[in-house]
Short mmCIF file of C-alpha atoms in Angstrom, two decimals:
data_model
loop_
_atom_site.label_atom_id
_atom_site.label_comp_id
_atom_site.label_asym_id
_atom_site.label_seq_id
_atom_site.Cartn_x
_atom_site.Cartn_y
_atom_site.Cartn_z
CA MET A 1 -40.42 6.83 140.11
CA ASN A 2 -39.19 4.66 137.24
CA LYS A 3 -35.93 5.46 135.47
CA LYS A 4 -34.95 4.64 131.89
CA TYR A 5 -31.91 2.47 131.16
CA ILE A 6 -30.13 1.41 127.99
CA GLY A 7 -28.59 -2.05 127.63
CA ILE A 8 -26.12 -2.95 124.87
CA THR A 9 -24.68 -6.39 124.08
CA ILE A 10 -21.64 -6.87 121.82
CA GLY A 11 -20.52 -10.03 120.01
CA PRO A 12 -20.02 -12.65 118.71
CA ILE A 13 -17.05 -13.33 121.01
CA VAL A 14 -17.01 -17.15 121.23
CA LYS A 15 -17.59 -17.54 117.48
CA THR A 16 -14.63 -15.24 116.82
CA LEU A 17 -12.40 -17.06 119.31
CA MET A 18 -13.05 -20.24 117.34
CA LEU A 19 -11.46 -18.68 114.23
CA THR A 20 -7.97 -18.71 115.68
CA THR A 21 -5.18 -21.27 116.07
CA THR A 22 -2.61 -19.34 118.14
CA PRO A 23 -2.58 -17.77 121.62
CA ALA A 24 -1.97 -14.29 120.18
CA GLY A 25 -4.81 -14.83 117.71
CA LEU A 26 -7.07 -15.94 120.54
CA TRP A 27 -6.18 -12.76 122.44
CA GLY A 28 -6.82 -10.60 119.36
CA ALA A 29 -10.20 -12.24 118.76
CA SER A 30 -11.25 -11.25 122.26
CA TYR A 31 -9.54 -7.87 122.49
CA ILE A 32 -11.25 -6.30 119.46
CA PHE A 33 -14.57 -6.58 121.33
CA SER A 34 -13.16 -5.03 124.51
CA TYR A 35 -11.60 -2.30 122.35
CA PHE A 36 -14.93 -1.73 120.59
CA THR A 37 -16.80 -1.54 123.92
CA LYS A 38 -14.38 1.04 125.32
CA ASN A 39 -14.61 3.17 122.17
CA LEU A 40 -18.41 2.97 122.18
CA ILE A 41 -18.53 4.21 125.77
CA ASP A 42 -16.26 7.10 124.80
CA GLN A 43 -18.57 7.94 121.89
CA LEU A 44 -21.65 7.88 124.12
CA GLU A 45 -19.96 10.28 126.51
CA GLN A 46 -18.52 12.63 123.90
CA ILE A 47 -21.29 12.75 121.29
CA LEU A 48 -24.44 12.21 123.37
CA GLY A 49 -23.18 13.74 126.59
CA ILE A 50 -23.86 10.64 128.71
CA SER A 51 -22.19 11.37 132.03
CA LYS A 52 -19.67 9.01 133.61
CA GLU A 53 -21.97 8.75 136.63
CA SER A 54 -24.72 7.26 134.44
CA PHE A 55 -22.76 4.08 133.65
CA LEU A 56 -23.41 1.04 135.82
CA VAL A 57 -21.69 -1.63 133.71
CA PRO A 58 -18.90 -0.87 133.40
CA VAL A 59 -18.56 1.73 136.12
CA ARG A 60 -16.64 4.89 135.16
CA ASN A 61 -14.51 6.55 137.84
CA ASN A 62 -10.91 7.53 138.57
CA GLU A 63 -10.05 4.22 140.24
CA VAL A 64 -11.19 2.26 137.19
CA GLU A 65 -9.36 4.61 134.81
CA THR A 66 -6.14 3.93 136.73
CA ILE A 67 -6.66 0.16 136.44
CA ILE A 68 -7.30 0.47 132.68
CA LYS A 69 -4.09 2.48 132.21
CA ASP A 70 -2.04 0.05 134.33
CA CYS A 71 -3.48 -3.04 132.64
CA PRO A 72 -4.34 -2.06 129.04
CA TRP A 73 -4.14 -5.48 127.36
CA ALA A 74 -6.32 -7.53 129.72
CA GLY A 75 -9.55 -7.11 127.75
CA LEU A 76 -11.16 -5.46 130.76
CA PHE A 77 -14.33 -4.37 128.96
CA HIS A 78 -16.73 -7.28 128.62
CA ASP A 79 -19.68 -7.63 126.26
CA ARG A 80 -22.34 -5.60 128.10
CA ILE A 81 -22.95 -1.88 128.62
CA ILE A 82 -25.75 -0.66 130.89
CA PHE A 83 -26.36 2.98 131.71
CA GLN A 84 -29.11 5.35 132.80
CA THR A 85 -30.30 7.52 129.93
CA ASP A 86 -32.06 10.81 129.47
CA PRO A 87 -35.61 10.17 128.12
CA SER A 88 -34.96 12.86 125.50
CA ILE A 89 -32.23 10.76 123.82
CA PRO A 90 -33.82 8.47 121.19
CA LEU A 91 -32.46 5.00 120.40
CA THR A 92 -31.59 6.22 116.92
CA LYS A 93 -28.84 8.37 118.47
CA ILE A 94 -27.43 5.29 120.21
CA ASP A 95 -27.53 3.42 116.90
CA GLN A 96 -25.59 6.24 115.24
CA CYS A 97 -22.83 5.93 117.84
CA ILE A 98 -22.71 2.16 117.27
CA LYS A 99 -22.53 2.66 113.51
CA LYS A 100 -19.63 5.11 113.85
CA CYS A 101 -17.72 2.73 116.15
CA LYS A 102 -18.21 -0.11 113.68
CA GLU A 103 -16.90 2.07 110.87
CA ASP A 104 -13.91 3.19 112.95
CA LEU A 105 -12.97 -0.37 113.96
CA SER A 106 -13.34 -1.75 110.43
CA LYS A 107 -11.13 1.08 109.15
CA GLU A 108 -8.43 0.34 111.75
CA ILE A 109 -8.48 -3.38 110.96
CA LEU A 110 -8.54 -3.03 107.19
CA THR A 111 -5.80 -0.39 107.11
CA ILE A 112 -3.53 -3.09 108.48
CA CYS A 113 -4.59 -6.22 106.62
CA LEU A 114 -6.27 -5.21 103.34
CA THR A 115 -4.26 -5.43 100.12
CA GLU A 116 -4.37 -2.79 97.37
CA ASN A 117 -6.35 -5.00 94.99
CA GLU A 118 -9.23 -5.66 97.40
CA ASP A 119 -12.54 -3.81 97.52
CA ILE A 120 -12.43 -1.74 100.72
CA GLU A 121 -16.18 -1.02 100.77
CA ARG A 122 -16.98 -4.70 100.52
CA ALA A 123 -14.50 -5.50 103.29
CA LYS A 124 -15.90 -2.75 105.53
CA LYS A 125 -19.43 -4.04 105.04
CA PHE A 126 -18.30 -7.54 105.97
CA ILE A 127 -16.80 -6.45 109.30
CA GLU A 128 -19.69 -4.11 110.12
CA ASP A 129 -22.19 -6.90 109.41
CA TYR A 130 -20.08 -9.39 111.37
CA LEU A 131 -20.16 -7.31 114.56
CA GLN A 132 -23.39 -8.10 116.40
CA VAL A 133 -24.41 -5.13 118.55
CA HIS A 134 -27.93 -5.06 119.99
CA VAL A 135 -29.65 -2.34 122.05
CA ILE A 136 -32.69 -2.28 124.31
CA GLU A 137 -34.34 0.47 126.32
CA LYS A 138 -36.33 -0.26 129.45
CA GLU A 139 -37.87 1.53 132.40
CA VAL A 140 -36.80 0.08 135.74
CA GLU A 141 -38.69 0.50 138.97
CA LYS A 142 -36.92 2.33 141.79
CA GLY A 143 -35.11 -0.10 144.07
CA LYS A 144 -34.85 -2.82 141.41
CA ASN A 145 -31.53 -3.86 139.91
CA PRO A 146 -31.25 -2.59 136.31
CA ILE A 147 -28.78 -5.36 135.43
CA LEU A 148 -31.32 -8.04 136.34
CA ALA A 149 -34.09 -6.12 134.61
CA LEU A 150 -32.23 -5.82 131.28
CA SER A 151 -30.15 -9.02 131.19
CA PRO A 152 -32.93 -11.47 130.12
CA ASN A 153 -33.74 -9.28 127.11
CA LEU A 154 -30.07 -8.92 126.22
CA ASP A 155 -29.62 -12.70 126.49
CA ILE A 156 -32.43 -13.24 123.97
CA LEU A 157 -30.97 -10.67 121.58
CA GLU A 158 -27.59 -12.44 121.73
CA LEU A 159 -29.21 -15.66 120.54
CA GLY A 160 -30.76 -13.94 117.52
CA GLN A 161 -27.51 -13.36 115.66
CA SER A 162 -27.73 -12.42 112.01
CA TYR A 163 -25.47 -13.98 109.42
CA ILE A 164 -23.59 -12.87 106.34
CA PRO A 165 -25.38 -14.47 103.36
CA LYS A 166 -22.36 -14.49 101.04
CA GLU A 167 -18.91 -14.85 102.55
CA ASP A 168 -16.22 -14.93 99.86
CA LYS A 169 -13.55 -13.97 102.36
CA ASN A 170 -13.49 -13.60 106.13
CA TYR A 171 -11.57 -10.34 106.52
CA LEU A 172 -11.56 -10.64 110.30
CA LEU A 173 -9.86 -14.02 110.06
CA ASP A 174 -7.26 -12.52 107.74
CA PHE A 175 -6.62 -9.83 110.35
CA LEU A 176 -6.29 -12.33 113.21
CA GLU A 177 -4.13 -14.82 111.32
CA ASN A 178 -2.34 -13.66 108.21
CA ARG A 179 -3.01 -16.44 105.70
CA ASP A 180 -0.32 -15.13 103.33
CA SER A 181 2.34 -15.98 105.90
CA LEU A 182 1.07 -19.55 106.10
CA GLU A 183 1.06 -19.92 102.32
CA GLN A 184 4.63 -18.61 102.28
CA LYS A 185 5.49 -21.18 104.98
CA LYS A 186 6.28 -18.45 107.50
CA PRO A 187 3.89 -19.32 110.34
CA GLU A 188 5.88 -17.14 112.74
CA ASN A 189 4.40 -14.11 110.94
CA ARG A 190 0.77 -15.17 111.15
CA ASN A 191 -0.03 -12.69 113.96
CA GLN A 192 1.84 -9.70 112.52
CA ASN A 193 -1.42 -7.85 111.83
CA ILE A 194 -2.36 -8.01 115.52
CA LYS A 195 1.14 -6.86 116.44
CA ARG A 196 0.81 -3.81 114.17
CA PHE A 197 -2.65 -3.13 115.61
CA THR A 198 -1.33 -3.10 119.19
CA GLN A 199 1.70 -1.01 118.27
CA LYS A 200 -0.57 1.65 116.80
CA ILE A 201 -2.64 1.71 120.00
CA GLU A 202 0.54 1.83 122.11
CA LYS A 203 1.74 4.87 120.19
CA THR A 204 -1.52 6.85 120.14
CA GLN A 205 -2.47 6.11 123.75
CA GLN A 206 1.06 5.91 125.20
CA LEU A 207 0.56 2.46 126.68
CA MET A 208 2.96 -0.21 127.89
CA LYS A 209 4.09 -2.87 125.42
CA TRP A 210 1.70 -5.65 124.41
CA HIS A 211 2.13 -8.58 126.81
CA PHE A 212 2.43 -11.10 123.95
CA LEU A 213 5.64 -9.47 122.74
CA GLU A 214 9.08 -10.52 123.91
CA GLU A 215 11.41 -8.05 122.23
CA GLU A 216 9.95 -8.33 118.70
CA HIS A 217 8.95 -11.99 118.97
CA ILE A 218 5.26 -12.86 119.33
CA ILE A 219 4.87 -15.44 122.09
CA THR A 220 3.60 -18.85 120.94
CA ILE A 221 2.28 -22.01 122.59
CA ASP A 222 5.81 -23.45 122.40
CA ASP A 223 7.09 -20.48 124.42
CA ILE A 224 4.32 -20.74 127.01
CA ALA A 225 4.64 -24.50 127.47
CA GLY A 226 8.45 -24.27 127.57
CA VAL A 227 9.12 -26.47 124.53
CA SER A 228 11.57 -24.07 122.91
CA GLY A 229 13.65 -23.35 126.01
CA ASN A 230 13.85 -23.83 129.74
CA LYS A 231 12.63 -20.50 131.07
CA ILE A 232 10.00 -22.28 133.12
CA GLY A 233 12.75 -24.13 134.98
CA VAL A 234 11.57 -27.71 134.52
CA ASN A 235 13.03 -30.79 132.84
CA THR A 236 10.00 -33.06 132.80
CA GLN A 237 7.28 -34.08 130.39
CA THR A 238 5.32 -31.03 131.52
CA LYS A 239 7.45 -28.90 129.15
CA ASN A 240 5.48 -30.38 126.26
CA TYR A 241 2.06 -29.44 127.65
CA PHE A 242 -0.01 -26.33 128.27
CA ALA A 243 -3.12 -25.52 130.29
CA LEU A 244 -6.07 -23.52 129.02
CA VAL A 245 -8.24 -22.17 131.84
CA ASN A 246 -11.67 -20.54 131.86
CA ALA A 247 -12.71 -19.25 135.30
CA ASP A 248 -15.90 -17.51 136.35
CA GLY A 249 -17.63 -16.31 139.50
CA ASP A 250 -20.67 -18.17 140.86
CA ASN A 251 -24.04 -16.89 142.07
CA LEU A 252 -23.64 -13.45 140.50
CA GLY A 253 -27.40 -13.23 139.91
CA LYS A 254 -28.14 -13.91 143.58
CA VAL A 255 -25.66 -11.25 144.68
CA LEU A 256 -27.19 -8.72 142.28
CA LYS A 257 -30.67 -9.61 143.53
CA SER A 258 -29.59 -9.04 147.13
CA MET A 259 -28.67 -5.44 146.24
CA GLU A 260 -32.30 -4.51 145.61
CA ASP A 261 -34.13 -2.52 148.26
CA THR A 262 -37.59 -0.97 148.51
CA GLN A 263 -36.27 2.54 149.10
CA GLY A 264 -33.88 2.36 146.14
CA ASN A 265 -31.16 4.34 147.85
CA GLN A 266 -28.35 1.80 147.78
CA VAL A 267 -28.78 -0.47 144.75
CA ILE A 268 -27.07 1.81 142.20
CA GLU A 269 -24.07 2.52 144.42
CA GLU A 270 -23.72 -1.18 145.25
CA ILE A 271 -23.75 -2.07 141.54
CA LYS A 272 -21.03 0.49 140.87
CA GLY A 273 -19.00 -0.82 143.79
CA PHE A 274 -19.31 -4.35 142.45
CA SER A 275 -18.32 -3.26 138.94
CA GLU A 276 -15.23 -1.54 140.33
CA LYS A 277 -14.28 -4.73 142.18
CA CYS A 278 -14.55 -6.63 138.88
CA PHE A 279 -11.89 -4.34 137.42
CA ASP A 280 -9.73 -4.76 140.51
CA TYR A 281 -10.01 -8.55 140.35
CA ALA A 282 -9.21 -8.57 136.61
CA ARG A 283 -6.04 -6.56 137.22
CA ARG A 284 -4.92 -8.81 140.07
CA ALA A 285 -5.64 -11.95 138.03
CA PHE A 286 -3.76 -10.55 135.03
CA GLU A 287 -0.72 -9.84 137.20
CA LYS A 288 -0.77 -13.29 138.86
CA VAL A 289 -1.08 -15.12 135.54
CA GLU A 290 1.77 -13.05 134.05
CA LYS A 291 3.99 -13.66 137.07
CA TYR A 292 3.36 -17.40 136.80
CA GLY A 293 4.36 -17.38 133.13
CA GLY A 294 0.94 -17.52 131.51
CA LYS A 295 -0.82 -15.17 129.12
CA MET A 296 -4.24 -13.68 129.76
CA ILE A 297 -6.62 -13.86 126.81
CA TYR A 298 -9.27 -11.79 128.56
CA ALA A 299 -10.21 -10.71 132.07
CA GLY A 300 -13.61 -9.04 131.81
CA GLY A 301 -16.05 -8.81 134.69
CA ASP A 302 -15.54 -11.88 136.87
CA ASP A 303 -14.64 -14.01 133.84
CA LEU A 304 -11.09 -15.13 132.93
CA LEU A 305 -9.60 -17.02 130.01
CA PHE A 306 -5.86 -17.65 129.97
CA ILE A 307 -3.20 -20.04 128.71
CA ALA A 308 -0.28 -21.11 130.91
CA PRO A 309 2.43 -23.72 131.43
CA VAL A 310 1.33 -26.66 133.56
CA LYS A 311 4.41 -26.08 135.70
CA ASN A 312 6.73 -23.13 136.23
CA HIS A 313 9.70 -23.81 138.48
CA GLU A 314 8.18 -25.07 141.75
CA GLU A 315 4.61 -23.93 141.06
CA THR A 316 1.94 -25.76 139.07
CA ILE A 317 -1.25 -24.67 137.35
CA PHE A 318 -3.13 -26.02 140.38
CA HIS A 319 -1.25 -23.67 142.72
CA LEU A 320 -2.09 -20.78 140.38
CA LEU A 321 -5.80 -21.68 140.56
CA SER A 322 -5.58 -21.58 144.35
CA THR A 323 -3.93 -18.15 144.15
CA LEU A 324 -6.60 -16.81 141.77
CA ASN A 325 -9.29 -18.13 144.09
CA ASP A 326 -7.69 -16.23 146.98
CA GLU A 327 -7.69 -13.03 144.91
CA PHE A 328 -11.32 -13.60 143.96
CA ILE A 329 -12.38 -14.04 147.57
CA ASN A 330 -10.43 -10.97 148.70
CA CYS A 331 -12.01 -8.81 145.98
CA PHE A 332 -15.61 -9.94 146.43
CA PHE A 333 -15.65 -10.68 150.15
CA GLY A 334 -17.96 -7.72 150.83
CA PHE A 335 -20.73 -9.12 148.61
CA SER A 336 -23.11 -11.83 149.77
CA PHE A 337 -26.68 -13.10 149.57
CA LYS A 338 -29.12 -14.88 151.88
CA GLU A 339 -30.14 -18.47 151.14
CA GLU A 340 -32.01 -20.82 153.48
CA GLY A 341 -31.49 -18.34 156.29
CA GLN A 342 -27.71 -18.29 155.86
CA GLU A 343 -25.39 -15.64 154.49
CA LYS A 344 -23.44 -16.97 151.51
CA LYS A 345 -20.62 -15.63 149.38
CA MET A 346 -19.85 -15.86 145.68
CA GLY A 347 -17.99 -18.98 144.59
CA PHE A 348 -15.14 -19.54 142.15
CA SER A 349 -15.53 -22.12 139.37
CA ALA A 350 -13.22 -23.05 136.53
CA GLY A 351 -12.69 -25.41 133.64
CA VAL A 352 -9.16 -26.61 132.93
CA MET A 353 -7.84 -28.35 129.82
CA ILE A 354 -4.31 -29.79 129.99
CA CYS A 355 -3.01 -31.00 126.63
CA TYR A 356 0.01 -31.55 124.39
CA TYR A 357 1.50 -28.43 122.82
CA LYS A 358 0.55 -29.61 119.31
CA TYR A 359 -3.07 -30.14 120.32
CA PRO A 360 -5.38 -27.89 118.22
CA LEU A 361 -6.13 -24.73 120.17
CA LYS A 362 -9.69 -24.59 118.89
CA GLU A 363 -10.37 -28.09 120.24
CA ALA A 364 -8.78 -27.12 123.56
CA LEU A 365 -11.06 -24.07 123.72
CA ILE A 366 -14.16 -26.18 123.06
CA SER A 367 -13.07 -28.58 125.79
CA VAL A 368 -12.33 -25.89 128.38
CA LEU A 369 -15.72 -24.24 127.81
CA ASP A 370 -17.29 -27.67 128.33
CA GLN A 371 -15.32 -28.17 131.56
CA LEU A 372 -16.52 -24.83 132.95
CA ASP A 373 -20.07 -25.80 132.01
CA LYS A 374 -19.65 -29.04 133.98
CA SER A 375 -18.50 -27.04 137.00
CA LYS A 376 -21.53 -24.75 136.74
CA LYS A 377 -23.90 -27.74 136.58
CA ILE A 378 -22.81 -28.97 140.01
CA LYS A 379 -25.57 -27.96 142.42
CA THR A 380 -23.20 -26.14 144.74
CA LYS A 381 -21.13 -24.82 141.78
CA ASN A 382 -17.82 -23.63 143.30
CA THR A 383 -16.06 -26.40 141.39
CA ILE A 384 -12.87 -26.95 139.37
CA SER A 385 -13.32 -29.43 136.48
CA VAL A 386 -10.12 -30.73 134.89
CA HIS A 387 -9.64 -32.66 131.64
CA PHE A 388 -6.15 -34.00 131.07
CA GLU A 389 -5.20 -35.56 127.73
CA LYS A 390 -1.79 -37.13 127.11
CA HIS A 391 -0.06 -37.11 123.73
CA SER A 392 -0.72 -40.86 123.63
CA GLY A 393 -4.45 -40.15 123.63
CA LYS A 394 -5.04 -41.33 127.19
CA GLN A 395 -7.55 -39.10 128.96
CA HIS A 396 -8.25 -38.33 132.61
CA GLY A 397 -10.81 -36.17 134.36
CA ILE A 398 -11.37 -34.91 137.89
CA GLN A 399 -13.66 -32.46 139.65
CA PHE A 400 -12.81 -30.58 142.83
CA ILE A 401 -16.29 -29.87 144.20
CA ASN A 402 -16.70 -27.13 146.84
CA PHE A 403 -13.27 -25.91 145.80
CA PHE A 404 -13.46 -23.06 148.32
CA ASN A 405 -15.12 -23.82 151.63
CA ASN A 406 -15.24 -22.02 154.97
CA CYS A 407 -12.68 -19.38 153.99
CA GLU A 408 -10.07 -21.90 152.85
CA ASN A 409 -9.42 -24.36 150.05
CA ASN A 410 -11.37 -27.52 150.71
CA LYS A 411 -9.69 -30.52 152.26
CA ILE A 412 -9.57 -32.59 149.08
CA TYR A 413 -7.84 -29.88 147.06
CA THR A 414 -5.40 -29.16 149.89
CA MET A 415 -4.53 -32.87 150.16
CA PHE A 416 -4.00 -32.99 146.38
CA LEU A 417 -1.68 -29.95 146.45
CA ASP A 418 0.31 -31.51 149.30
CA LEU A 419 0.73 -34.72 147.29
CA LEU A 420 1.74 -32.72 144.23
CA GLU A 421 4.37 -30.79 146.17
CA GLU A 422 5.85 -33.92 147.74
CA TYR A 423 5.56 -36.55 145.02
CA GLY A 424 5.02 -34.63 141.78
CA LYS A 425 8.61 -33.51 141.22
CA GLN A 426 11.75 -35.23 140.07
CA ASN A 427 13.66 -34.60 143.27
CA GLY A 428 10.66 -35.57 145.37
CA GLN A 429 10.22 -38.49 147.73
CA LEU A 430 9.54 -41.01 144.96
CA ASN A 431 12.16 -39.72 142.52
CA ASN A 432 13.36 -43.21 141.59
CA SER A 433 9.97 -44.87 141.83
CA LYS A 434 8.25 -44.05 138.53
CA ASP A 435 7.45 -47.75 138.17
CA PHE A 436 5.83 -47.70 141.61
CA LEU A 437 3.60 -44.77 140.63
CA ARG A 438 2.56 -46.68 137.53
CA SER A 439 1.98 -49.95 139.43
CA LEU A 440 -0.34 -48.29 141.94
CA GLY A 441 -2.57 -46.99 139.16
CA THR A 442 -2.47 -50.37 137.41
CA LYS A 443 -3.56 -52.25 140.54
CA LEU A 444 -6.43 -49.84 141.09
CA GLN A 445 -7.66 -50.75 137.62
CA ASP A 446 -6.95 -54.50 137.83
CA TYR A 447 -8.65 -54.92 141.22
CA ARG A 448 -11.38 -52.33 140.74
CA ASN A 449 -14.22 -54.64 141.79
CA VAL A 450 -12.40 -55.55 145.01
CA PHE A 451 -11.97 -51.87 145.86
CA LEU A 452 -15.62 -51.16 145.02
CA ILE A 453 -16.83 -53.88 147.39
CA ALA A 454 -14.58 -52.59 150.17
CA MET A 455 -15.73 -48.98 149.72
CA VAL A 456 -19.48 -49.61 149.76
CA LYS A 457 -19.53 -51.92 152.80
CA ASP A 458 -21.69 -50.54 155.58
CA GLY A 459 -20.76 -50.03 159.21
CA ALA A 460 -18.30 -47.97 161.19
CA ALA A 461 -15.43 -50.22 160.15
CA LYS A 462 -15.81 -49.75 156.40
CA ARG A 463 -12.59 -47.76 156.24
CA ASN A 464 -10.78 -50.81 157.59
CA TYR A 465 -11.96 -52.94 154.66
CA LEU A 466 -10.25 -50.60 152.24
CA ASN A 467 -7.14 -50.48 154.41
CA GLU A 468 -6.92 -54.27 154.45
CA VAL A 469 -7.25 -54.49 150.67
CA PHE A 470 -4.33 -52.10 150.20
CA LYS A 471 -2.22 -53.87 152.82
CA ASN A 472 -2.74 -57.22 151.10
CA LEU A 473 -2.11 -55.92 147.58
CA PHE A 474 1.05 -54.04 148.60
CA GLU A 475 2.47 -56.42 151.20
CA GLU A 476 5.97 -55.82 149.80
CA TYR A 477 5.80 -52.41 151.52
CA PRO A 478 5.41 -53.26 155.22
CA GLY A 479 4.00 -50.77 157.68
CA ILE A 480 0.97 -49.60 155.69
CA PHE A 481 -1.61 -48.40 158.24
CA ASP A 482 0.53 -49.75 161.09
CA GLU A 483 -0.27 -47.34 163.91
CA THR A 484 2.63 -48.63 166.00
CA LYS A 485 5.12 -47.15 163.52
CA THR A 486 5.91 -43.50 162.89
CA LYS A 487 6.06 -41.93 159.46
CA GLU A 488 9.86 -41.97 159.60
CA GLU A 489 9.88 -45.71 160.34
CA LYS A 490 7.79 -46.54 157.28
CA SER A 491 8.97 -46.64 153.68
CA GLU A 492 8.11 -43.73 151.40
CA GLU A 493 5.95 -46.09 149.38
CA ALA A 494 3.93 -47.01 152.48
CA ASN A 495 3.45 -43.34 153.41
CA TYR A 496 2.41 -42.53 149.85
CA ILE A 497 -0.17 -45.35 149.76
CA GLU A 498 -1.67 -44.18 153.05
CA ARG A 499 -2.07 -40.64 151.74
CA ILE A 500 -3.63 -41.87 148.49
CA VAL A 501 -6.13 -43.96 150.46
CA ASP A 502 -6.92 -40.98 152.72
CA LEU A 503 -7.61 -38.86 149.65
CA LEU A 504 -9.70 -41.62 148.05
CA GLU A 505 -11.83 -41.81 151.19
CA GLU A 506 -12.33 -38.04 151.28
CA ILE A 507 -13.43 -38.00 147.63
CA PHE A 508 -15.81 -40.92 148.25
CA TYR A 509 -17.38 -39.36 151.37
CA MET A 510 -17.82 -36.07 149.54
CA LYS A 511 -19.61 -37.81 146.68
CA LEU A 512 -21.80 -39.73 149.13
CA SER A 513 -22.80 -36.46 150.81
CA LEU A 514 -24.19 -35.21 147.49
CA ILE A 515 -26.46 -38.26 147.06
CA GLN A 516 -29.98 -37.91 148.46
CA ASP A 517 -31.17 -41.46 147.77
CA LYS A 518 -28.36 -43.68 149.04
CA THR A 519 -28.92 -47.12 147.54
CA GLU A 520 -26.44 -49.88 146.82
CA LYS A 521 -26.42 -48.77 143.19
CA THR A 522 -25.81 -45.06 143.88
CA LYS A 523 -23.11 -45.82 146.46
CA ARG A 524 -21.37 -48.14 144.03
CA GLN A 525 -21.45 -45.44 141.35
CA ALA A 526 -19.99 -42.92 143.82
CA ALA A 527 -17.24 -45.43 144.64
CA LEU A 528 -16.53 -46.00 140.94
CA ASP A 529 -16.36 -42.25 140.26
CA SER A 530 -14.03 -41.83 143.24
CA LEU A 531 -11.69 -44.55 142.01
CA GLN A 532 -11.55 -42.97 138.56
CA GLU A 533 -10.68 -39.60 140.09
CA ILE A 534 -7.95 -41.04 142.30
CA GLU A 535 -6.53 -42.70 139.17
CA THR A 536 -6.44 -39.21 137.62
CA VAL A 537 -4.59 -37.89 140.68
CA ILE A 538 -2.02 -40.69 140.38
CA GLY A 539 -1.76 -40.01 136.64
CA LEU A 540 -1.09 -36.32 137.30
CA LEU A 541 1.55 -37.12 139.93
CA LYS A 542 3.25 -39.48 137.48
CA PHE A 543 2.98 -36.86 134.73
CA TYR A 544 4.65 -34.18 136.86
CA ASN A 545 7.31 -36.68 137.93
CA GLU A 546 8.29 -38.00 134.48
CA LYS A 547 11.51 -36.87 132.86
CA GLU A 548 11.39 -35.18 129.48
CA ILE A 549 11.50 -37.60 126.57
CA LYS A 550 14.09 -36.42 124.04
#
């Protein structure tokens, strides 16, 4: 027997994120949608009598309510609501609930930011028209997954966004970033409206303090990066940089498809179990990011967006990504799908943008969304794509493909973390060898064609060609690849070169494994890509090693 489901999509989130120029503004641009979603669910329950058991996305139970109370500022409610409905409830009733929630939100926003001289009805209409909320109703066959049945229609509705024909003033922008404070040359007050909004919620719902507040100060990019102090415990160039990260789970559709069964007895409970795990993961991720010194913008579903220092004491943003991956795997370990006769798990992909603290936040957001998209386009997904831009304008990029493999971080990422721990700190093994770090990268560029020839040579001894090239180019550091000497007998420079070459080989072999038609041209391109990525690794090690420029 078919059952009737309602699907609701709420937006426009990305468009609103693009309005802001501060971390707190970015958070506010996301949170108002999570806040709206939560209030709409409450309205559906209270006014229409929709039971908690009817909700699939997000699931409603005591465990989830505890997570919401413990983690109120994470933006836990994402942009979709799906629930089973009584056939007697018409869509017009749903629309009435949506209309009321729009009115309530616009009133809350405008009470804070509207001046006495402004037309409140005009401002309310602007915000209500700005919020894009679409509803569909569909019958779903027993045993089928309602999320998969409704999502294609919701995706289409999201694309058909309406627009405001005459926009004299963007009242939502004024709420997110108080323009009066900028005109008065008081940029520190630009997020005061959001602060007042959160304080009102804190008071009425008895919640913990907003995580962007430190005493009465709203945390800025300078605070997060460590520019204005030394709370992050570093004295290197990294204090002038921040990382913006967008992470997302892979193969969600395949996992949801695997829940379907002909009898229809398990699919609904499995969906609810998965939705609960999404809340659990969001809470864990929020806590890990906070502990590291970052600030979560949103953590809804399996999707994260946060801003963080590139280094905090002995940890780096790359260690944090490894930690978040571990939490992801622990939360979703019980969910899998069959592909080519094998059981497979969900993967973890992310885009990372590392940039100077004065870099425009909007541009960083565009870049990080692009990096996540690059990760998702890799056939295996499960990839971390990093874009690193120095204040000088020099840019680097690297992808860690198959980031998580066989229940552990893949070999390439592990080797990179080991290098970072040993050579990417001022008191590390190459503390007085900044020039050496620079010279290695320079020689890779100057002798690129020589390295390319060595890497693409056929035969079992091809590794030896590359070894010989490095030995000849760095003959001032004896012992490189000398198997008769121990690590302790070699210079630190020789040990470092060996580890860089090992990592270069691993990257190259990985790229070769992804090529179906191995020709001289494709192998050369794989070698070139590998050299560029190892140059990025060296650049990152040098970046983490450099002292702060006063």
